[in-house]
């Protein structure tokens, strides 16, 4: 998908509600040298109902490891897991491309409880 593409086709509200986007706090972040494209391995805490989930995130240009732990991020939690090299990525961490196409994480402007759902 091109980061400058026009809007997608119209969907129903029910379609939107099937995508489960939650907030979680990164509890660990480490390099992922085995990934084809530069990435970090993240463990994100989505609260007691969902628990901690792993994610591979291509965020190495705009984010550093030392700034990630403790940061809240948004992720899709109901996609099937994907095997990315030796890591089973359980959630899709969300972000937007900057002017150069590097990913900037999507996050709330104020802290919210882990596991809160986007609506």
Short mmCIF file of N, CA and C in Angstrom, two decimals:
data_model
loop_
_atom_site.label_atom_id
_atom_site.label_comp_id
_atom_site.label_asym_id
_atom_site.label_seq_id
_atom_site.Cartn_x
_atom_site.Cartn_y
_atom_site.Cartn_z
N UNK A 1 0.84 -1.17 0.00
CA UNK A 1 0.00 0.00 0.00
C UNK A 1 0.89 1.24 0.00
N UNK A 2 0.59 2.17 -0.84
CA UNK A 2 1.34 3.42 -0.92
C UNK A 2 0.93 4.33 0.23
N UNK A 3 1.92 4.97 0.84
CA UNK A 3 1.58 5.86 1.96
C UNK A 3 0.86 7.12 1.51
N UNK A 4 0.87 7.43 0.19
CA UNK A 4 0.19 8.62 -0.33
C UNK A 4 -1.06 8.25 -1.14
N UNK A 5 -1.54 7.04 -1.00
CA UNK A 5 -2.73 6.60 -1.72
C UNK A 5 -3.95 7.36 -1.23
N UNK A 6 -4.94 7.46 -2.09
CA UNK A 6 -6.20 8.09 -1.71
C UNK A 6 -6.94 7.22 -0.71
N UNK A 7 -8.12 7.67 -0.31
CA UNK A 7 -8.89 6.88 0.67
C UNK A 7 -9.28 5.52 0.11
N UNK A 8 -9.40 4.56 0.99
CA UNK A 8 -9.84 3.22 0.62
C UNK A 8 -11.33 3.23 0.33
N UNK A 9 -11.82 2.12 -0.20
CA UNK A 9 -13.25 1.98 -0.46
C UNK A 9 -14.02 2.10 0.85
N UNK A 10 -15.22 2.63 0.75
CA UNK A 10 -16.08 2.79 1.92
C UNK A 10 -16.40 1.43 2.52
N UNK A 11 -16.41 1.37 3.85
CA UNK A 11 -16.78 0.16 4.58
C UNK A 11 -17.90 0.50 5.55
N UNK A 12 -18.52 -0.53 6.09
CA UNK A 12 -19.57 -0.31 7.09
C UNK A 12 -18.95 -0.17 8.48
N UNK A 13 -19.74 0.36 9.40
CA UNK A 13 -19.28 0.46 10.78
C UNK A 13 -19.00 -0.93 11.34
N UNK A 14 -19.81 -1.91 10.96
CA UNK A 14 -19.58 -3.29 11.42
C UNK A 14 -18.23 -3.81 10.94
N UNK A 15 -17.82 -3.46 9.70
CA UNK A 15 -16.50 -3.84 9.21
C UNK A 15 -15.42 -3.26 10.11
N UNK A 16 -15.55 -1.97 10.43
CA UNK A 16 -14.58 -1.31 11.31
C UNK A 16 -14.51 -1.99 12.67
N UNK A 17 -15.65 -2.33 13.23
CA UNK A 17 -15.69 -2.92 14.57
C UNK A 17 -15.06 -4.31 14.62
N UNK A 18 -14.92 -4.98 13.47
CA UNK A 18 -14.27 -6.29 13.47
C UNK A 18 -12.76 -6.18 13.64
N UNK A 19 -12.19 -5.00 13.37
CA UNK A 19 -10.76 -4.78 13.58
C UNK A 19 -10.59 -4.33 15.04
N UNK A 20 -9.96 -5.17 15.84
CA UNK A 20 -9.81 -4.91 17.28
C UNK A 20 -8.49 -4.21 17.54
N UNK A 21 -8.55 -2.89 17.68
CA UNK A 21 -7.35 -2.07 17.93
C UNK A 21 -7.34 -1.71 19.41
N UNK A 22 -6.25 -2.09 20.09
CA UNK A 22 -6.13 -1.87 21.53
C UNK A 22 -4.86 -1.10 21.84
N UNK A 23 -4.83 -0.56 23.06
CA UNK A 23 -3.65 0.15 23.56
C UNK A 23 -2.90 -0.80 24.49
N UNK A 24 -1.58 -0.74 24.41
CA UNK A 24 -0.75 -1.54 25.29
C UNK A 24 0.54 -0.81 25.60
N UNK A 25 1.22 -1.25 26.62
CA UNK A 25 2.49 -0.65 27.03
C UNK A 25 3.63 -1.60 26.69
N UNK A 26 4.64 -1.08 26.02
CA UNK A 26 5.81 -1.89 25.67
C UNK A 26 6.57 -2.22 26.95
N UNK A 27 6.74 -3.53 27.22
CA UNK A 27 7.46 -3.95 28.43
C UNK A 27 8.87 -4.42 28.11
N UNK A 28 9.15 -4.77 26.85
CA UNK A 28 10.52 -5.07 26.45
C UNK A 28 10.68 -4.79 24.96
N UNK A 29 11.88 -4.38 24.60
CA UNK A 29 12.23 -4.09 23.21
C UNK A 29 13.67 -4.50 23.01
N UNK A 30 13.93 -5.23 21.93
CA UNK A 30 15.29 -5.66 21.64
C UNK A 30 15.52 -5.69 20.14
N UNK A 31 16.76 -5.69 19.73
CA UNK A 31 17.06 -5.76 18.30
C UNK A 31 16.53 -7.06 17.69
N UNK A 32 16.28 -7.03 16.40
CA UNK A 32 15.82 -8.21 15.67
C UNK A 32 16.69 -8.35 14.43
N UNK A 33 17.96 -8.76 14.62
CA UNK A 33 18.90 -8.83 13.50
C UNK A 33 18.53 -9.85 12.43
N UNK A 34 17.70 -10.84 12.75
CA UNK A 34 17.32 -11.87 11.79
C UNK A 34 16.26 -11.39 10.79
N UNK A 35 15.62 -10.26 11.05
CA UNK A 35 14.57 -9.75 10.16
C UNK A 35 15.17 -9.30 8.83
N UNK A 36 14.40 -9.48 7.75
CA UNK A 36 14.86 -9.05 6.42
C UNK A 36 15.03 -7.54 6.36
N UNK A 37 14.08 -6.80 6.94
CA UNK A 37 14.17 -5.34 7.01
C UNK A 37 14.43 -4.99 8.47
N UNK A 38 15.18 -3.91 8.75
CA UNK A 38 15.48 -3.55 10.13
C UNK A 38 14.21 -3.46 10.99
N UNK A 39 14.24 -4.15 12.13
CA UNK A 39 13.07 -4.20 13.00
C UNK A 39 13.50 -4.42 14.45
N UNK A 40 12.56 -4.19 15.35
CA UNK A 40 12.73 -4.50 16.76
C UNK A 40 11.72 -5.58 17.14
N UNK A 41 12.09 -6.41 18.14
CA UNK A 41 11.16 -7.35 18.76
C UNK A 41 10.58 -6.65 19.98
N UNK A 42 9.26 -6.60 20.05
CA UNK A 42 8.59 -5.95 21.16
C UNK A 42 7.73 -6.95 21.92
N UNK A 43 7.61 -6.74 23.23
CA UNK A 43 6.60 -7.42 24.03
C UNK A 43 5.73 -6.30 24.58
N UNK A 44 4.42 -6.41 24.32
CA UNK A 44 3.47 -5.35 24.67
C UNK A 44 2.43 -5.91 25.63
N UNK A 45 2.20 -5.19 26.74
CA UNK A 45 1.22 -5.60 27.75
C UNK A 45 -0.12 -4.92 27.45
N UNK A 46 -1.13 -5.75 27.14
CA UNK A 46 -2.47 -5.25 26.84
C UNK A 46 -3.43 -5.43 28.00
N UNK A 47 -2.91 -5.59 29.20
CA UNK A 47 -3.77 -5.72 30.37
C UNK A 47 -4.19 -7.16 30.62
N UNK A 48 -4.94 -7.38 31.72
CA UNK A 48 -5.24 -8.74 32.16
C UNK A 48 -6.11 -9.56 31.20
N UNK A 49 -6.99 -8.95 30.43
CA UNK A 49 -7.87 -9.73 29.55
C UNK A 49 -7.13 -10.28 28.33
N UNK A 50 -6.17 -9.54 27.79
CA UNK A 50 -5.44 -9.96 26.59
C UNK A 50 -4.05 -10.46 26.93
N UNK A 51 -3.42 -9.84 27.91
CA UNK A 51 -2.09 -10.26 28.35
C UNK A 51 -0.99 -9.64 27.52
N UNK A 52 0.19 -10.23 27.60
CA UNK A 52 1.36 -9.74 26.87
C UNK A 52 1.45 -10.44 25.53
N UNK A 53 1.74 -9.67 24.49
CA UNK A 53 1.84 -10.20 23.13
C UNK A 53 3.14 -9.72 22.50
N UNK A 54 3.67 -10.54 21.57
CA UNK A 54 4.91 -10.21 20.85
C UNK A 54 4.58 -9.54 19.52
N UNK A 55 5.47 -8.66 19.09
CA UNK A 55 5.33 -8.00 17.80
C UNK A 55 6.70 -7.71 17.22
N UNK A 56 6.79 -7.83 15.91
CA UNK A 56 7.96 -7.37 15.17
C UNK A 56 7.57 -6.05 14.55
N UNK A 57 8.36 -4.99 14.78
CA UNK A 57 8.00 -3.67 14.29
C UNK A 57 9.17 -3.02 13.56
N UNK A 58 8.91 -2.57 12.34
CA UNK A 58 9.92 -1.90 11.52
C UNK A 58 9.93 -0.41 11.86
N UNK A 59 10.43 -0.10 13.05
CA UNK A 59 10.40 1.27 13.58
C UNK A 59 11.79 1.77 13.94
N UNK A 60 12.83 1.16 13.38
CA UNK A 60 14.20 1.42 13.83
C UNK A 60 14.75 2.79 13.43
N UNK A 61 14.17 3.43 12.44
CA UNK A 61 14.70 4.73 11.99
C UNK A 61 14.22 5.86 12.90
N UNK A 62 12.93 5.88 13.22
CA UNK A 62 12.34 6.99 14.00
C UNK A 62 12.28 6.73 15.50
N UNK A 63 12.61 5.50 15.93
CA UNK A 63 12.52 5.15 17.35
C UNK A 63 13.77 4.39 17.76
N UNK A 64 14.21 4.60 19.01
CA UNK A 64 15.37 3.88 19.54
C UNK A 64 14.90 2.94 20.65
N UNK A 65 15.67 1.89 20.87
CA UNK A 65 15.30 0.90 21.89
C UNK A 65 15.09 1.53 23.26
N UNK A 66 15.97 2.46 23.63
CA UNK A 66 15.90 3.03 24.99
C UNK A 66 14.66 3.89 25.22
N UNK A 67 13.98 4.35 24.18
CA UNK A 67 12.77 5.16 24.36
C UNK A 67 11.49 4.34 24.35
N UNK A 68 11.57 3.05 23.99
CA UNK A 68 10.36 2.27 23.77
C UNK A 68 9.74 1.68 25.02
N UNK A 69 10.55 1.14 25.93
CA UNK A 69 9.99 0.49 27.12
C UNK A 69 9.23 1.54 27.95
N UNK A 70 7.98 1.20 28.28
CA UNK A 70 7.12 2.10 29.04
C UNK A 70 6.21 2.95 28.16
N UNK A 71 6.42 2.92 26.87
CA UNK A 71 5.63 3.72 25.94
C UNK A 71 4.35 2.96 25.55
N UNK A 72 3.24 3.68 25.49
CA UNK A 72 1.99 3.08 25.03
C UNK A 72 1.91 3.15 23.51
N UNK A 73 1.41 2.06 22.92
CA UNK A 73 1.26 1.97 21.46
C UNK A 73 -0.08 1.34 21.13
N UNK A 74 -0.51 1.56 19.90
CA UNK A 74 -1.75 0.96 19.40
C UNK A 74 -1.39 -0.25 18.56
N UNK A 75 -2.23 -1.29 18.63
CA UNK A 75 -1.98 -2.49 17.84
C UNK A 75 -3.29 -3.20 17.52
N UNK A 76 -3.32 -3.88 16.38
CA UNK A 76 -4.42 -4.76 16.03
C UNK A 76 -4.15 -6.08 16.73
N UNK A 77 -5.09 -6.52 17.57
CA UNK A 77 -4.85 -7.73 18.37
C UNK A 77 -5.62 -8.95 17.85
N UNK A 78 -6.42 -8.79 16.79
CA UNK A 78 -7.19 -9.95 16.32
C UNK A 78 -6.83 -10.41 14.91
N UNK A 79 -5.63 -10.09 14.43
CA UNK A 79 -5.11 -10.72 13.22
C UNK A 79 -4.49 -12.05 13.63
N UNK A 80 -4.45 -13.03 12.73
CA UNK A 80 -3.74 -14.26 13.07
C UNK A 80 -2.24 -13.99 13.22
N UNK A 81 -1.55 -14.70 14.10
CA UNK A 81 -0.10 -14.51 14.24
C UNK A 81 0.62 -14.78 12.94
N UNK A 82 1.76 -14.08 12.74
CA UNK A 82 2.60 -14.28 11.55
C UNK A 82 3.99 -14.67 12.00
N UNK A 83 4.55 -15.64 11.32
CA UNK A 83 5.92 -16.04 11.60
C UNK A 83 6.85 -15.12 10.82
N UNK A 84 7.70 -14.39 11.51
CA UNK A 84 8.66 -13.50 10.89
C UNK A 84 10.04 -13.96 11.35
N UNK A 85 10.69 -14.75 10.50
CA UNK A 85 11.95 -15.36 10.90
C UNK A 85 11.69 -16.23 12.11
N UNK A 86 12.51 -16.10 13.16
CA UNK A 86 12.33 -16.93 14.35
C UNK A 86 11.27 -16.39 15.32
N UNK A 87 10.62 -15.26 14.98
CA UNK A 87 9.66 -14.63 15.89
C UNK A 87 8.23 -14.83 15.39
N UNK A 88 7.36 -15.18 16.29
CA UNK A 88 5.93 -15.28 15.99
C UNK A 88 5.29 -13.96 16.43
N UNK A 89 4.99 -13.10 15.46
CA UNK A 89 4.41 -11.80 15.74
C UNK A 89 2.91 -11.99 15.96
N UNK A 90 2.44 -11.65 17.16
CA UNK A 90 1.06 -11.93 17.56
C UNK A 90 0.12 -10.74 17.36
N UNK A 91 0.66 -9.54 17.24
CA UNK A 91 -0.15 -8.34 17.03
C UNK A 91 0.53 -7.46 15.99
N UNK A 92 -0.25 -6.59 15.35
CA UNK A 92 0.29 -5.64 14.39
C UNK A 92 0.38 -4.28 15.06
N UNK A 93 1.59 -3.85 15.37
CA UNK A 93 1.82 -2.54 15.97
C UNK A 93 1.60 -1.48 14.89
N UNK A 94 0.84 -0.44 15.22
CA UNK A 94 0.42 0.54 14.22
C UNK A 94 1.28 1.79 14.20
N UNK A 95 1.44 2.34 13.01
CA UNK A 95 2.20 3.56 12.84
C UNK A 95 1.86 4.21 11.51
N UNK A 96 2.43 5.37 11.30
CA UNK A 96 2.22 6.13 10.06
C UNK A 96 3.58 6.46 9.46
N UNK A 97 3.66 6.52 8.12
CA UNK A 97 4.94 6.89 7.50
C UNK A 97 5.16 8.40 7.59
N UNK A 98 6.40 8.79 7.89
CA UNK A 98 6.75 10.21 7.86
C UNK A 98 7.02 10.60 6.40
N UNK A 99 7.51 11.80 6.19
CA UNK A 99 7.75 12.30 4.83
C UNK A 99 8.75 11.44 4.05
N UNK A 100 9.63 10.72 4.74
CA UNK A 100 10.62 9.85 4.09
C UNK A 100 10.17 8.39 4.04
N UNK A 101 8.97 8.09 4.57
CA UNK A 101 8.46 6.73 4.56
C UNK A 101 8.85 5.91 5.77
N UNK A 102 9.47 6.52 6.79
CA UNK A 102 9.86 5.81 8.01
C UNK A 102 8.69 5.80 9.00
N UNK A 103 8.50 4.68 9.67
CA UNK A 103 7.34 4.51 10.53
C UNK A 103 7.46 5.28 11.84
N UNK A 104 6.39 6.02 12.15
CA UNK A 104 6.22 6.73 13.42
C UNK A 104 5.06 6.03 14.14
N UNK A 105 5.28 5.59 15.37
CA UNK A 105 4.26 4.85 16.11
C UNK A 105 3.00 5.66 16.35
N UNK A 106 1.85 4.97 16.29
CA UNK A 106 0.56 5.57 16.64
C UNK A 106 0.35 5.36 18.13
N UNK A 107 -0.03 6.44 18.83
CA UNK A 107 -0.20 6.37 20.28
C UNK A 107 -1.18 7.44 20.73
N UNK A 108 -1.82 7.23 21.90
CA UNK A 108 -2.74 8.25 22.41
C UNK A 108 -1.97 9.47 22.92
N UNK A 109 -2.66 10.60 22.99
CA UNK A 109 -2.02 11.82 23.47
C UNK A 109 -1.90 11.86 25.00
N UNK A 110 -2.67 11.02 25.69
CA UNK A 110 -2.63 10.92 27.15
C UNK A 110 -2.68 9.43 27.53
N UNK A 111 -2.11 9.05 28.67
CA UNK A 111 -2.15 7.65 29.09
C UNK A 111 -3.59 7.15 29.24
N UNK A 112 -3.82 5.91 28.82
CA UNK A 112 -5.11 5.25 28.99
C UNK A 112 -4.84 3.84 29.50
N UNK A 113 -5.85 3.18 30.08
CA UNK A 113 -5.61 1.82 30.61
C UNK A 113 -5.22 0.84 29.51
N UNK A 114 -4.24 0.00 29.80
CA UNK A 114 -3.85 -1.06 28.86
C UNK A 114 -5.06 -1.90 28.53
N UNK A 115 -5.21 -2.24 27.27
CA UNK A 115 -6.34 -3.05 26.82
C UNK A 115 -7.52 -2.23 26.33
N UNK A 116 -7.50 -0.90 26.54
CA UNK A 116 -8.60 -0.07 26.06
C UNK A 116 -8.72 -0.21 24.54
N UNK A 117 -9.95 -0.25 24.05
CA UNK A 117 -10.20 -0.45 22.62
C UNK A 117 -10.46 0.87 21.92
N UNK A 118 -9.91 1.01 20.74
CA UNK A 118 -10.15 2.18 19.89
C UNK A 118 -11.57 2.13 19.36
N UNK A 119 -12.26 3.26 19.42
CA UNK A 119 -13.60 3.36 18.82
C UNK A 119 -13.79 4.72 18.22
#
